[in-house]
DNA sequence: ATGAAAGCGCTAACAC
DNA sequence: GTGTTAGCGCTTTCAT
């Protein structure tokens, strides 16, 4: 193993020496302090530029006890929904002069725990997080509290953690989706749910069940399946359902991504959509419009959730204390070809 | 405006006081230093846990001059390709005990400049970056050099910046795509390119042109279009092409995302693919398989590029100096229905 | 095996 | 308007 080099960075004392002034003057000049003469400011800025000076966040945040950094933990950066959320956060953050650092748990608790450690160690001013599908205990989030780092959770949240939440009405999402399918005449509706230990998925399931109950439709027990929505799980579910005595005539799936796979597999099995089955996805994605048939969806407003999450964390930081606000963002039923009335 | 609170975090001196020992002992115990007795280590670790202690990266990196952080700058986190790259980086980073912080330029130079500042200020141990579509001057990346932060660039790179590069052979990508279309009998091939001030796009265009030349096919000047591949640009291009005297019978587009839009617009204009035109995208995405017709593509191995990029940055960090390695990753022609031989 | 002290780069009183 | 000094939380000689 080779040596870790010491990195010689340019510091304010380099600037100070070159100009033969005090480091505090340099610091003030760089921070545009009003008591520093324009002449000095100019000199300092010029030398800073010349030397390629960049502030050390480590040093300055050590004394200021604030990093102007917001940490974001999402399961997958590549998913359209999380990408939207990130964009919403970044848009607002920029407005307010905050920088955003993004971490990915990859739907993996171990990784999520790592990320909480990094963000803690970095002493970000605030955290915005969405739980991984695997996350059961939320102990690792408690460290933020101890370090007085406020945290807002969105989408897949835990009420065991203090702080604002930004969510949709997941019960409503499940209800509206089921209701729509019932209205177009479907009677044997299956629900491919994410892990129901996650509250969001549990709530959707609830809404789904209640819609059936209200319309006095049967809930075939095997038609309510909690899984991790992987391609493998989807294939297994489909095999079971479509080979059973009672086939579903509609499927609600709890992620946009799974809808695409579902449709592709079903088509390859020889089924026609929406003639044989209707499909609707909880969560929307651009590909829902590209696939044949286009896929109906419940839209979850990612960007808006991102913006709201930043607003919440910003308030916490400014007030120096967490609220327990729960902000519920509106969903939207998007009817496309996969659930057209026959 | 309200007050910025001081955040009282738990420090090693809290632990030291509680145990009535020196902070240096605590530090050693926490770092598992061999000279510390097991008894002391245990005591320290217990109290650390009890108090919810988390190291301050700011403080420790200040003295160690190393953060164990890798900064990544990508244009869009939501794009499948960049998400793959990020996953590749993270996989390797985890292996080696590095943490990754992800920044998004949003294809925007101003934002990109901001990100370089953040990463500089954070004194990450290394940077992995892909230029935004807008980036012309790369002056803002020079600061990394001055701070002795190594940087590897991938995909859209600039050779004005020192350091390793991880790329594909873009010339080949353009060539192979064109060649494939020629082989299936296409003669009026259009190329919707990204901004050709970006070397990758320029190279692809070169490969495209050379393939035509080699087969003595005409290049209609209006069929080579450099734009930012937005939906608006695509519609404009299509309007121009399809209303012209000479219509293209094939289109190569320089991003996966644009292929989906292209296809959708073309279909809505009443054209049949691949009967009227063939399409191939430079870069692949899962949706290329969902859309009808499925879209041929040149696959660019994102995850592999990510892994290689981390390997390169890791070497730089360990050796304490940048190489100028250029690592070229293999591409792959994926023939799907949009370019099937008629 | 542990402690004392210096110092990383910066900011914030407090002087003048 | 600028300098002096202390100190943020940590690691690292150098002692013992």
XYZ file of C-alpha atoms (C1' of nucleotides) in Angstrom:
716
model
C 0.000 0.000 0.000
C 1.306 3.415 -0.858
C 1.375 6.499 1.287
C -1.543 8.805 1.776
C -0.170 12.154 0.720
C -0.764 15.261 2.654
C -2.739 17.554 0.489
C -1.370 21.017 0.607
C -4.275 23.299 -0.002
C -4.152 27.039 -0.289
C -5.213 28.668 2.992
C -6.131 32.140 4.112
C -2.759 32.423 5.793
C -1.120 32.003 2.396
C -3.108 34.984 1.259
C -2.368 36.861 4.452
C 1.377 36.319 4.152
C 1.470 37.374 0.548
C -0.365 40.576 1.403
C 1.317 41.033 4.755
C -1.962 41.370 6.626
C -3.759 39.361 9.300
C -5.691 36.221 8.553
C -8.738 37.713 10.201
C -8.658 40.532 7.699
C -8.487 38.032 4.902
C -11.370 36.102 6.372
C -13.441 39.233 6.682
C -12.610 40.381 3.191
C -13.546 37.014 1.755
C -16.803 37.103 3.641
C -17.513 40.565 2.373
C -17.555 42.091 5.833
C -18.711 45.695 5.733
C -15.885 47.058 7.883
C -13.206 46.061 5.415
C -12.151 48.693 2.907
C -12.956 48.105 -0.703
C -9.277 48.348 -1.530
C -8.330 45.504 0.810
C -11.232 43.417 -0.361
C -10.114 43.787 -3.920
C -6.525 42.902 -3.102
C -7.584 39.847 -1.136
C -9.960 38.647 -3.791
C -7.353 39.023 -6.471
C -4.759 37.040 -4.583
C -7.346 34.415 -3.680
C -8.151 33.988 -7.326
C -4.513 33.964 -8.298
C -3.660 31.274 -5.761
C -6.807 29.298 -6.483
C -7.949 29.571 -2.904
C -11.021 27.616 -1.870
C -12.404 27.817 1.634
C -12.094 24.710 3.775
C -15.619 23.820 4.760
C -14.153 21.625 7.468
C -12.420 24.513 9.157
C -15.139 27.080 8.739
C -17.983 24.800 9.693
C -16.017 23.731 12.744
C -16.232 27.193 14.130
C -19.522 28.278 12.608
C -21.271 25.063 13.534
C -23.152 25.115 10.302
C -22.279 23.682 6.918
C -25.020 25.038 4.685
C -25.381 21.499 3.469
C -28.545 19.445 3.216
C -28.168 15.692 3.094
C -30.656 13.653 1.121
C -31.094 9.907 1.425
C -33.096 8.161 -1.263
C -33.449 4.479 -2.080
C -32.545 4.878 -5.761
C -31.325 7.969 -7.503
C -32.188 6.481 -10.879
C -35.910 6.219 -10.262
C -37.909 8.961 -11.883
C -39.804 9.706 -8.722
C -36.727 10.169 -6.555
C -35.001 12.080 -9.312
C -37.991 14.440 -9.321
C -37.847 14.808 -5.572
C -34.138 15.581 -5.738
C -34.741 18.187 -8.397
C -37.422 19.813 -6.292
C -35.114 19.920 -3.311
C -32.228 21.290 -5.310
C -34.312 23.992 -6.902
C -35.386 25.341 -3.530
C -31.998 24.787 -1.915
C -30.276 26.858 -4.516
C -32.716 29.669 -3.918
C -31.804 29.718 -0.265
C -28.074 29.227 -0.677
C -27.926 25.649 0.491
C -26.004 22.875 -1.170
C -27.368 19.378 -1.461
C -25.501 16.144 -1.087
C -27.274 13.061 -2.281
C -26.903 9.579 -0.845
C -28.368 6.353 -2.132
C -29.365 3.524 0.172
C -30.035 1.227 -2.766
C -33.081 -0.122 -0.888
C -30.613 -1.579 1.581
C -30.649 -1.005 5.364
C -26.954 -1.534 5.811
C -26.175 1.054 3.225
C -28.790 3.354 4.743
C -27.084 3.093 8.117
C -23.784 3.985 6.484
C -25.366 7.028 4.889
C -26.776 8.281 8.184
C -23.265 8.013 9.602
C -21.741 9.980 6.784
C -24.325 12.724 7.051
C -23.929 12.843 10.804
C -20.172 13.014 10.514
C -20.509 15.717 7.895
C -22.750 17.648 10.283
C -25.126 18.623 7.531
C -27.577 21.289 8.627
C -30.514 19.055 7.859
C -31.513 15.725 6.407
C -34.285 14.764 4.011
C -34.828 11.036 3.795
C -37.010 8.281 2.433
C -36.701 4.869 4.037
C -35.412 1.886 2.143
C -37.817 -0.945 1.475
C -35.885 -3.110 3.918
C -35.857 -0.676 6.803
C -37.645 -1.943 9.853
C -35.913 -0.383 12.835
C -35.169 3.308 12.543
C -32.666 3.459 15.400
C -29.933 4.712 13.104
C -31.905 7.859 12.465
C -31.969 8.709 16.130
C -28.347 9.872 16.015
C -29.487 12.920 14.075
C -31.606 13.970 16.978
C -28.698 13.666 19.388
C -26.609 15.864 17.140
C -29.471 18.309 16.759
C -29.751 17.707 13.071
C -33.367 18.080 11.973
C -34.767 15.469 9.653
C -37.746 15.476 7.358
C -39.014 12.250 5.910
C -41.004 11.864 2.738
C -42.887 9.118 0.974
C -41.820 6.125 3.056
C -41.716 7.658 6.487
C -41.586 6.477 10.078
C -43.578 8.204 12.764
C -41.071 6.912 15.311
C -38.793 9.677 14.180
C -39.414 13.249 15.182
C -39.740 15.859 12.500
C -41.932 16.964 9.621
C -43.245 14.519 7.080
C -44.133 15.074 3.460
C -46.368 12.400 2.066
C -49.299 11.611 -0.102
C -52.465 10.069 1.213
C -51.494 6.486 0.537
C -54.851 5.172 1.680
C -56.488 7.370 -0.896
C -54.059 6.190 -3.580
C -55.036 2.586 -2.986
C -58.692 3.495 -2.753
C -58.827 5.634 -5.878
C -56.992 3.052 -7.955
C -59.310 0.247 -6.862
C -62.371 2.414 -7.222
C -61.431 3.322 -10.769
C -61.059 -0.344 -11.718
C -64.351 -1.202 -10.100
C -66.074 1.585 -11.980
C -64.937 0.202 -15.316
C -66.427 -3.120 -14.347
C -63.574 -5.116 -12.890
C -64.447 -7.563 -10.148
C -61.404 -9.675 -9.411
C -58.757 -7.167 -8.591
C -55.280 -8.147 -7.457
C -52.888 -5.910 -5.623
C -49.159 -6.339 -5.943
C -47.918 -4.415 -2.953
C -44.496 -3.428 -1.709
C -43.380 -4.603 1.695
C -46.339 -3.841 3.960
C -44.078 -3.296 6.921
C -43.611 0.039 5.218
C -46.487 2.202 6.290
C -47.080 3.694 2.860
C -47.668 0.274 1.373
C -49.799 -0.785 4.282
C -51.992 2.270 3.838
C -52.403 1.670 0.130
C -53.435 -1.869 0.869
C -55.979 -0.558 3.320
C -57.482 1.796 0.796
C -57.606 -0.998 -1.732
C -59.389 -3.330 0.678
C -61.901 -0.726 1.739
C -62.819 0.063 -1.847
C -63.563 -3.604 -2.470
C -65.518 -3.892 0.735
C -67.570 -0.838 -0.058
C -68.567 -2.303 -3.380
C -69.146 -5.711 -1.852
C -66.509 -7.275 -4.017
C -64.630 -10.334 -2.865
C -60.993 -10.121 -1.857
C -59.327 -13.331 -2.881
C -56.602 -13.731 -0.291
C -53.977 -14.733 -2.834
C -54.697 -11.525 -4.732
C -53.089 -9.424 -2.037
C -49.368 -9.954 -2.316
C -46.663 -8.144 -0.400
C -43.216 -8.401 -1.985
C -40.288 -6.275 -3.017
C -41.620 -5.704 -6.535
C -38.545 -7.142 -8.219
C -38.858 -8.722 -11.648
C -38.511 -12.127 -10.057
C -41.352 -11.475 -7.619
C -43.573 -10.187 -10.365
C -43.045 -13.273 -12.492
C -43.762 -15.522 -9.534
C -46.948 -13.661 -8.683
C -48.160 -13.723 -12.243
C -47.479 -17.419 -12.597
C -49.466 -18.113 -9.470
C -52.361 -15.870 -10.376
C -52.737 -16.738 -14.016
C -52.516 -20.461 -13.415
C -55.021 -20.362 -10.580
C -58.662 -21.277 -10.805
C -59.637 -17.666 -10.259
C -57.684 -15.276 -12.485
C -57.600 -11.560 -11.743
C -59.214 -9.229 -14.259
C -57.249 -6.259 -13.007
C -53.966 -5.603 -11.237
C -52.887 -2.678 -9.127
C -49.143 -2.569 -8.693
C -47.429 -0.425 -6.136
C -44.579 1.004 -8.170
C -44.326 2.478 -11.615
C -41.322 0.394 -12.558
C -43.123 -2.843 -11.764
C -45.966 -1.876 -14.075
C -43.699 -1.981 -17.089
C -42.395 -5.416 -16.208
C -45.865 -6.655 -15.372
C -47.188 -5.545 -18.722
C -44.304 -7.000 -20.655
C -44.562 -10.366 -18.928
C -48.337 -10.497 -19.305
C -48.083 -9.718 -23.005
C -45.482 -12.407 -23.454
C -47.852 -14.840 -21.760
C -50.387 -14.039 -24.451
C -52.797 -11.861 -22.502
C -54.365 -8.766 -23.950
C -54.436 -5.566 -21.995
C -56.920 -4.120 -21.247
C -59.233 -6.748 -22.750
C -58.190 -9.575 -20.456
C -56.912 -7.490 -17.572
C -56.689 -3.870 -16.624
C -53.537 -2.461 -15.072
C -52.866 0.610 -13.011
C -49.630 1.625 -11.350
C -49.240 3.487 -8.083
C -46.705 6.046 -9.146
C -46.252 7.340 -12.651
C -43.302 7.359 -15.029
C -42.673 8.669 -18.526
C -42.427 5.119 -19.807
C -46.041 4.561 -18.859
C -46.798 6.623 -21.945
C -44.365 4.816 -24.198
C -45.396 1.273 -23.521
C -48.269 -0.390 -25.405
C -50.839 -0.138 -24.046
C -50.135 3.093 -22.227
C -50.445 2.495 -18.514
C -52.915 4.163 -16.182
C -51.384 5.482 -13.018
C -51.791 7.343 -9.796
C -49.413 10.246 -10.110
C -47.319 11.108 -7.087
C -45.958 14.641 -7.426
C -42.232 14.100 -6.840
C -40.983 17.568 -7.540
C -43.611 19.097 -5.340
C -42.734 16.691 -2.557
C -39.105 17.690 -2.947
C -39.904 21.370 -2.738
C -42.108 20.903 0.289
C -39.461 18.791 1.984
C -36.909 21.511 1.567
C -39.315 24.119 2.880
C -39.867 22.010 5.958
C -36.197 21.408 6.632
C -35.446 25.068 6.049
C -37.982 26.048 8.660
C -36.533 23.576 11.136
C -33.030 24.952 10.600
C -34.110 28.548 10.956
C -36.272 27.965 13.990
C -33.695 25.713 15.555
C -36.315 23.136 16.329
C -38.295 20.432 14.603
C -41.993 20.627 14.001
C -44.175 17.603 13.516
C -45.928 19.038 10.503
C -47.419 16.535 8.161
C -47.752 17.880 4.671
C -49.989 15.838 2.397
C -49.535 16.352 -1.330
C -52.360 15.692 -3.781
C -52.325 12.673 -6.042
C -53.887 12.403 -9.448
C -55.596 9.604 -11.343
C -54.230 9.298 -14.858
C -56.446 7.118 -17.000
C -54.686 5.613 -19.982
C -55.297 2.647 -22.247
C -54.513 -0.092 -19.774
C -57.714 0.605 -17.903
C -60.055 1.873 -20.540
C -63.647 0.867 -20.216
C -64.102 -2.091 -22.535
C -35.150 36.049 10.125
C -34.613 33.879 13.139
C -31.391 32.917 14.811
C -29.073 30.226 13.618
C -28.795 27.940 16.579
C -25.526 26.547 17.754
C -25.695 22.852 17.377
C -24.355 21.146 20.421
C -22.955 17.870 19.266
C -21.433 15.206 21.434
C -17.623 15.417 21.321
C -14.757 13.242 22.416
C -14.162 15.573 25.335
C -17.653 14.770 26.586
C -16.609 11.163 26.623
C -13.240 12.000 28.164
C -14.809 13.994 30.975
C -17.324 11.331 31.779
C -14.559 8.740 31.986
C -12.038 11.081 33.510
C -9.401 10.332 30.923
C -7.640 12.347 28.212
C -9.205 13.155 24.892
C -6.242 11.625 23.155
C -7.012 8.324 24.828
C -10.588 8.547 23.693
C -9.500 9.315 20.163
C -7.132 6.350 20.166
C -9.725 4.027 21.615
C -12.287 5.081 19.020
C -9.740 4.507 16.272
C -8.933 1.107 17.660
C -5.313 1.979 18.334
C -3.336 -1.072 19.376
C -1.663 0.526 22.384
C -4.950 1.113 24.162
C -6.069 -1.556 26.595
C -9.133 -3.532 25.733
C -10.726 -2.410 28.967
C -10.404 1.257 28.085
C -11.580 0.648 24.565
C -14.686 -1.039 25.829
C -15.450 1.719 28.311
C -14.990 4.384 25.664
C -17.105 2.599 23.103
C -19.884 2.088 25.590
C -20.017 5.709 26.596
C -19.786 6.778 22.954
C -22.808 4.668 22.190
C -24.643 5.858 25.243
C -24.073 9.508 24.385
C -24.750 8.973 20.690
C -21.346 10.233 19.748
C -20.585 10.684 16.071
C -17.195 11.832 14.882
C -16.971 15.275 13.364
C -15.613 14.772 9.901
C -14.816 18.459 9.819
C -12.517 18.231 12.784
C -10.880 14.954 11.934
C -10.372 15.713 8.278
C -8.900 19.055 9.239
C -5.991 17.329 10.886
C -5.860 14.186 8.785
C -6.172 16.063 5.522
C -8.312 13.337 4.126
C -12.046 12.884 4.173
C -12.526 9.421 2.695
C -15.130 11.035 0.502
C -15.439 10.819 -3.257
C -17.401 13.524 -4.989
C -19.344 12.686 -8.111
C -20.738 15.239 -10.532
C -23.267 14.035 -13.082
C -25.581 15.999 -15.362
C -28.731 14.141 -14.266
C -29.070 11.602 -11.493
C -32.346 10.390 -12.940
C -30.943 9.175 -16.208
C -30.465 5.442 -16.330
C -26.947 5.748 -17.620
C -25.758 8.047 -14.854
C -27.619 6.035 -12.267
C -25.702 2.992 -13.489
C -22.427 4.850 -13.286
C -23.227 5.961 -9.763
C -24.065 2.418 -8.757
C -20.792 1.170 -10.186
C -18.873 3.825 -8.292
C -20.704 3.139 -5.068
C -20.191 -0.577 -5.276
C -16.428 -0.184 -5.542
C -16.257 2.668 -3.067
C -17.966 0.638 -0.417
C -15.442 -2.139 -0.932
C -12.612 0.261 -0.267
C -14.222 2.121 2.605
C -14.960 5.323 0.744
C -18.190 7.256 0.867
C -19.712 8.884 -2.158
C -21.421 12.204 -2.388
C -23.397 12.842 -5.505
C -23.950 16.197 -7.127
C -26.158 17.059 -10.058
C -25.281 19.796 -12.516
C -28.652 19.488 -14.232
C -26.853 20.007 -17.574
C -26.162 23.518 -16.395
C -22.714 25.150 -16.241
C -23.605 27.514 -13.450
C -24.770 24.661 -11.288
C -21.693 22.675 -12.280
C -19.466 25.498 -11.108
C -21.320 25.530 -7.805
C -20.774 21.818 -7.411
C -17.038 22.083 -8.028
C -16.925 24.689 -5.302
C -18.778 22.504 -2.835
C -16.546 19.546 -3.517
C -13.465 21.687 -3.250
C -14.642 23.188 -0.017
C -15.476 19.749 1.288
C -11.952 18.648 0.375
C -13.146 15.352 -0.989
C -10.297 12.951 -1.615
C -11.188 12.676 -5.266
C -13.701 13.725 -7.882
C -15.391 11.776 -10.638
C -17.188 13.980 -13.119
C -19.044 14.117 -16.388
C -19.393 17.507 -18.065
C -22.739 19.148 -18.553
C -23.986 19.628 -22.076
C -23.488 23.369 -21.708
C -19.931 23.264 -20.456
C -17.488 24.990 -22.760
C -14.723 26.319 -20.550
C -13.425 23.958 -17.897
C -11.644 26.583 -15.837
C -13.735 25.751 -12.783
C -12.237 22.280 -12.693
C -8.725 23.669 -12.409
C -9.273 24.493 -8.747
C -9.163 20.795 -7.969
C -5.643 20.637 -9.271
C -4.576 23.547 -7.102
C -5.977 21.797 -4.076
C -4.354 18.550 -5.122
C -7.678 16.820 -5.538
C -7.419 14.251 -8.322
C -10.207 14.130 -10.847
C -11.301 11.469 -13.268
C -13.703 12.312 -16.018
C -15.994 9.926 -17.800
C -18.264 9.995 -20.841
C -18.228 13.709 -21.617
C -14.635 14.542 -20.816
C -12.234 17.392 -21.462
C -8.610 16.728 -22.258
C -7.785 20.183 -20.970
C -8.047 18.717 -17.511
C -5.335 16.493 -16.116
C -6.256 13.068 -14.883
C -7.559 9.704 -16.014
C -10.482 9.383 -18.386
C -13.016 6.611 -18.701
C -14.830 6.677 -21.986
C -16.206 4.660 -24.824
C -14.956 4.976 -28.355
C -17.476 7.546 -29.473
C -16.210 7.538 -33.010
C -16.891 3.820 -33.122
C -20.357 4.323 -31.649
C -21.299 6.699 -34.452
C -19.664 4.490 -37.013
C -21.235 1.227 -35.876
C -24.694 2.757 -35.679
C -24.464 4.210 -39.178
C -22.917 1.076 -40.553
C -25.718 -1.032 -39.190
C -28.340 1.170 -40.824
C -26.488 1.097 -44.107
C -26.289 -2.673 -43.989
C -30.036 -2.981 -43.678
C -30.382 -0.828 -46.766
C -30.882 2.683 -45.469
C -29.498 5.465 -47.619
C -30.712 8.753 -46.240
C -29.550 8.699 -42.689
C -30.025 11.624 -40.351
C -28.088 12.186 -37.169
C -29.591 14.056 -34.280
C -26.518 14.925 -32.277
C -25.955 16.534 -28.919
C -23.959 19.731 -28.736
C -20.871 19.023 -30.864
C -18.763 21.310 -28.775
C -18.755 18.290 -26.499
C -16.019 16.021 -27.780
C -18.043 12.830 -27.344
C -20.754 14.135 -29.649
C -18.218 15.462 -32.094
C -16.554 12.053 -32.264
C -19.830 10.259 -32.822
C -20.599 12.635 -35.640
C -17.222 11.873 -37.136
C -17.823 8.147 -37.035
C -21.224 8.677 -38.571
C -19.813 10.777 -41.416
C -16.997 8.358 -42.137
C -19.378 5.438 -42.372
C -21.432 7.301 -44.975
C -18.347 8.325 -46.885
C -17.004 4.797 -46.912
C -20.200 3.555 -48.448
C -20.368 6.488 -50.830
C -23.639 7.623 -49.391
C -24.640 11.271 -49.503
C -24.692 13.356 -46.378
C -27.530 15.817 -46.673
C -26.291 18.802 -44.688
C -29.603 19.324 -42.964
C -29.483 15.725 -41.750
C -26.694 16.466 -39.360
C -28.189 18.436 -36.532
C -26.482 19.500 -33.340
C -28.880 20.426 -30.561
C -29.551 19.774 -26.912
C -31.877 16.832 -27.594
C -34.795 18.363 -25.761
C -38.326 17.478 -26.782
C -38.666 20.867 -28.399
C -35.535 20.401 -30.480
C -36.643 16.974 -31.550
C -40.009 18.211 -32.735
C -38.389 21.049 -34.654
C -35.918 18.718 -36.314
C -38.616 16.258 -37.260
C -40.817 18.954 -38.671
C -37.968 20.200 -40.831
C -36.905 16.788 -42.001
C -40.261 15.250 -42.676
C -41.558 18.274 -44.548
C -38.437 18.565 -46.681
C -38.056 17.343 -50.242
C -35.645 14.687 -49.067
C -36.931 12.732 -46.083
C -34.585 10.582 -44.012
C -35.166 6.834 -44.037
C -33.245 6.368 -40.806
C -32.357 8.415 -37.749
C -29.498 8.024 -35.313
C -30.124 9.945 -32.137
C -27.435 10.648 -29.608
C -29.266 9.890 -26.388
C -31.539 7.110 -25.255
C -34.123 9.479 -23.855
C -34.472 11.308 -27.150
C -35.187 8.024 -28.934
C -38.382 7.552 -26.982
C -39.613 11.025 -27.787
C -38.529 10.717 -31.395
C -40.478 7.502 -31.806
C -43.571 8.821 -30.120
C -43.620 11.976 -32.219
C -42.966 10.101 -35.436
C -45.780 7.662 -34.706
C -48.135 10.499 -33.950
C -47.196 12.020 -37.323
C -48.387 8.813 -38.943
C -45.074 7.221 -39.843
C -44.402 3.528 -39.446
C -41.243 2.316 -37.801
C -39.241 0.546 -39.117
C -41.117 0.479 -42.456
C -40.805 4.209 -43.167
C -37.760 4.918 -41.055
C -35.322 3.020 -38.918
C -34.216 4.350 -35.571
C -31.231 3.649 -33.397
C -30.244 5.363 -30.192
C -26.714 6.036 -28.938
C -27.120 4.840 -25.396
C -29.589 2.253 -24.196
C -32.385 2.333 -21.634
C -34.877 -0.183 -20.304
C -37.689 1.709 -22.001
C -36.156 0.942 -25.356
C -37.562 -2.543 -24.782
C -40.969 -1.364 -23.657
C -41.801 0.991 -26.463
C -43.352 -0.225 -29.701
C -41.399 -0.884 -31.748
C -38.535 -1.809 -29.481
C -35.623 0.490 -30.179
C -32.210 -0.563 -31.417
C -29.347 0.953 -29.500
C -25.665 1.206 -28.932
C -25.229 0.126 -25.347
C -22.849 2.156 -23.207
C -21.852 0.152 -20.124
C -22.623 2.581 -17.312
C -21.929 0.379 -14.356
C -18.623 -0.725 -15.796
C -17.675 2.873 -16.461
C -18.525 3.683 -12.859
C -16.392 0.867 -11.531
C -13.472 1.797 -13.715
C -13.779 5.431 -12.713
C -13.548 4.526 -9.078
C -10.552 2.293 -9.709
C -8.826 5.178 -11.409
C -9.546 7.687 -8.691
C -8.517 5.191 -6.047
C -5.162 4.739 -7.724
C -4.646 8.485 -7.936
C -5.406 8.889 -4.257
C -3.123 6.083 -3.190
C -0.257 7.134 -5.422
C -0.715 10.738 -4.541
C -0.576 11.734 -8.170
C -2.776 11.737 -11.255
C -2.139 9.520 -14.213
C -3.362 10.328 -17.674
C -4.733 6.857 -18.280
C -7.486 6.633 -20.811
C -9.676 3.628 -20.250
C -11.938 2.769 -23.167
C -14.936 0.595 -22.400
C -16.539 -1.607 -25.054
C -19.873 -0.723 -26.605
C -22.421 -3.123 -27.944
C -24.853 -3.000 -30.846
C -28.331 -4.054 -29.769
C -30.529 -4.743 -32.753
C -34.223 -4.488 -31.995
C -37.340 -3.950 -34.046
C -36.776 -0.305 -34.944
C -33.998 -1.281 -37.322
C -34.966 -4.698 -38.516
C -34.189 -5.501 -42.099
C -37.398 -4.948 -44.025
C -0.935 2.245 28.213
C -2.033 7.032 28.897
C -1.590 12.205 29.279
C -0.178 17.055 27.807
C 0.190 20.060 24.299
C 0.428 21.671 19.678
C -1.872 22.560 15.564
C -5.088 21.645 11.280
C -7.826 26.347 8.770
C -11.029 29.140 9.959
C -14.103 32.799 12.559
C -15.325 35.834 16.281
C -14.716 38.426 20.144
C -11.944 42.000 21.789
C -8.601 45.450 21.288
C -6.870 49.728 19.200
C -10.432 49.314 9.256
C -7.275 45.982 10.971
C -4.501 43.031 14.257
C -4.330 39.716 18.261
C -5.977 35.920 20.313
C -8.744 32.102 21.537
C -10.991 28.113 20.270
C -14.114 24.846 17.218
C -13.157 18.929 17.656
C -10.017 16.193 16.435
C -5.218 13.650 15.749
C -0.504 13.298 16.709
C 4.019 13.920 18.353
C 6.429 13.734 22.571
C 6.629 12.614 27.315
C 6.131 9.539 31.075
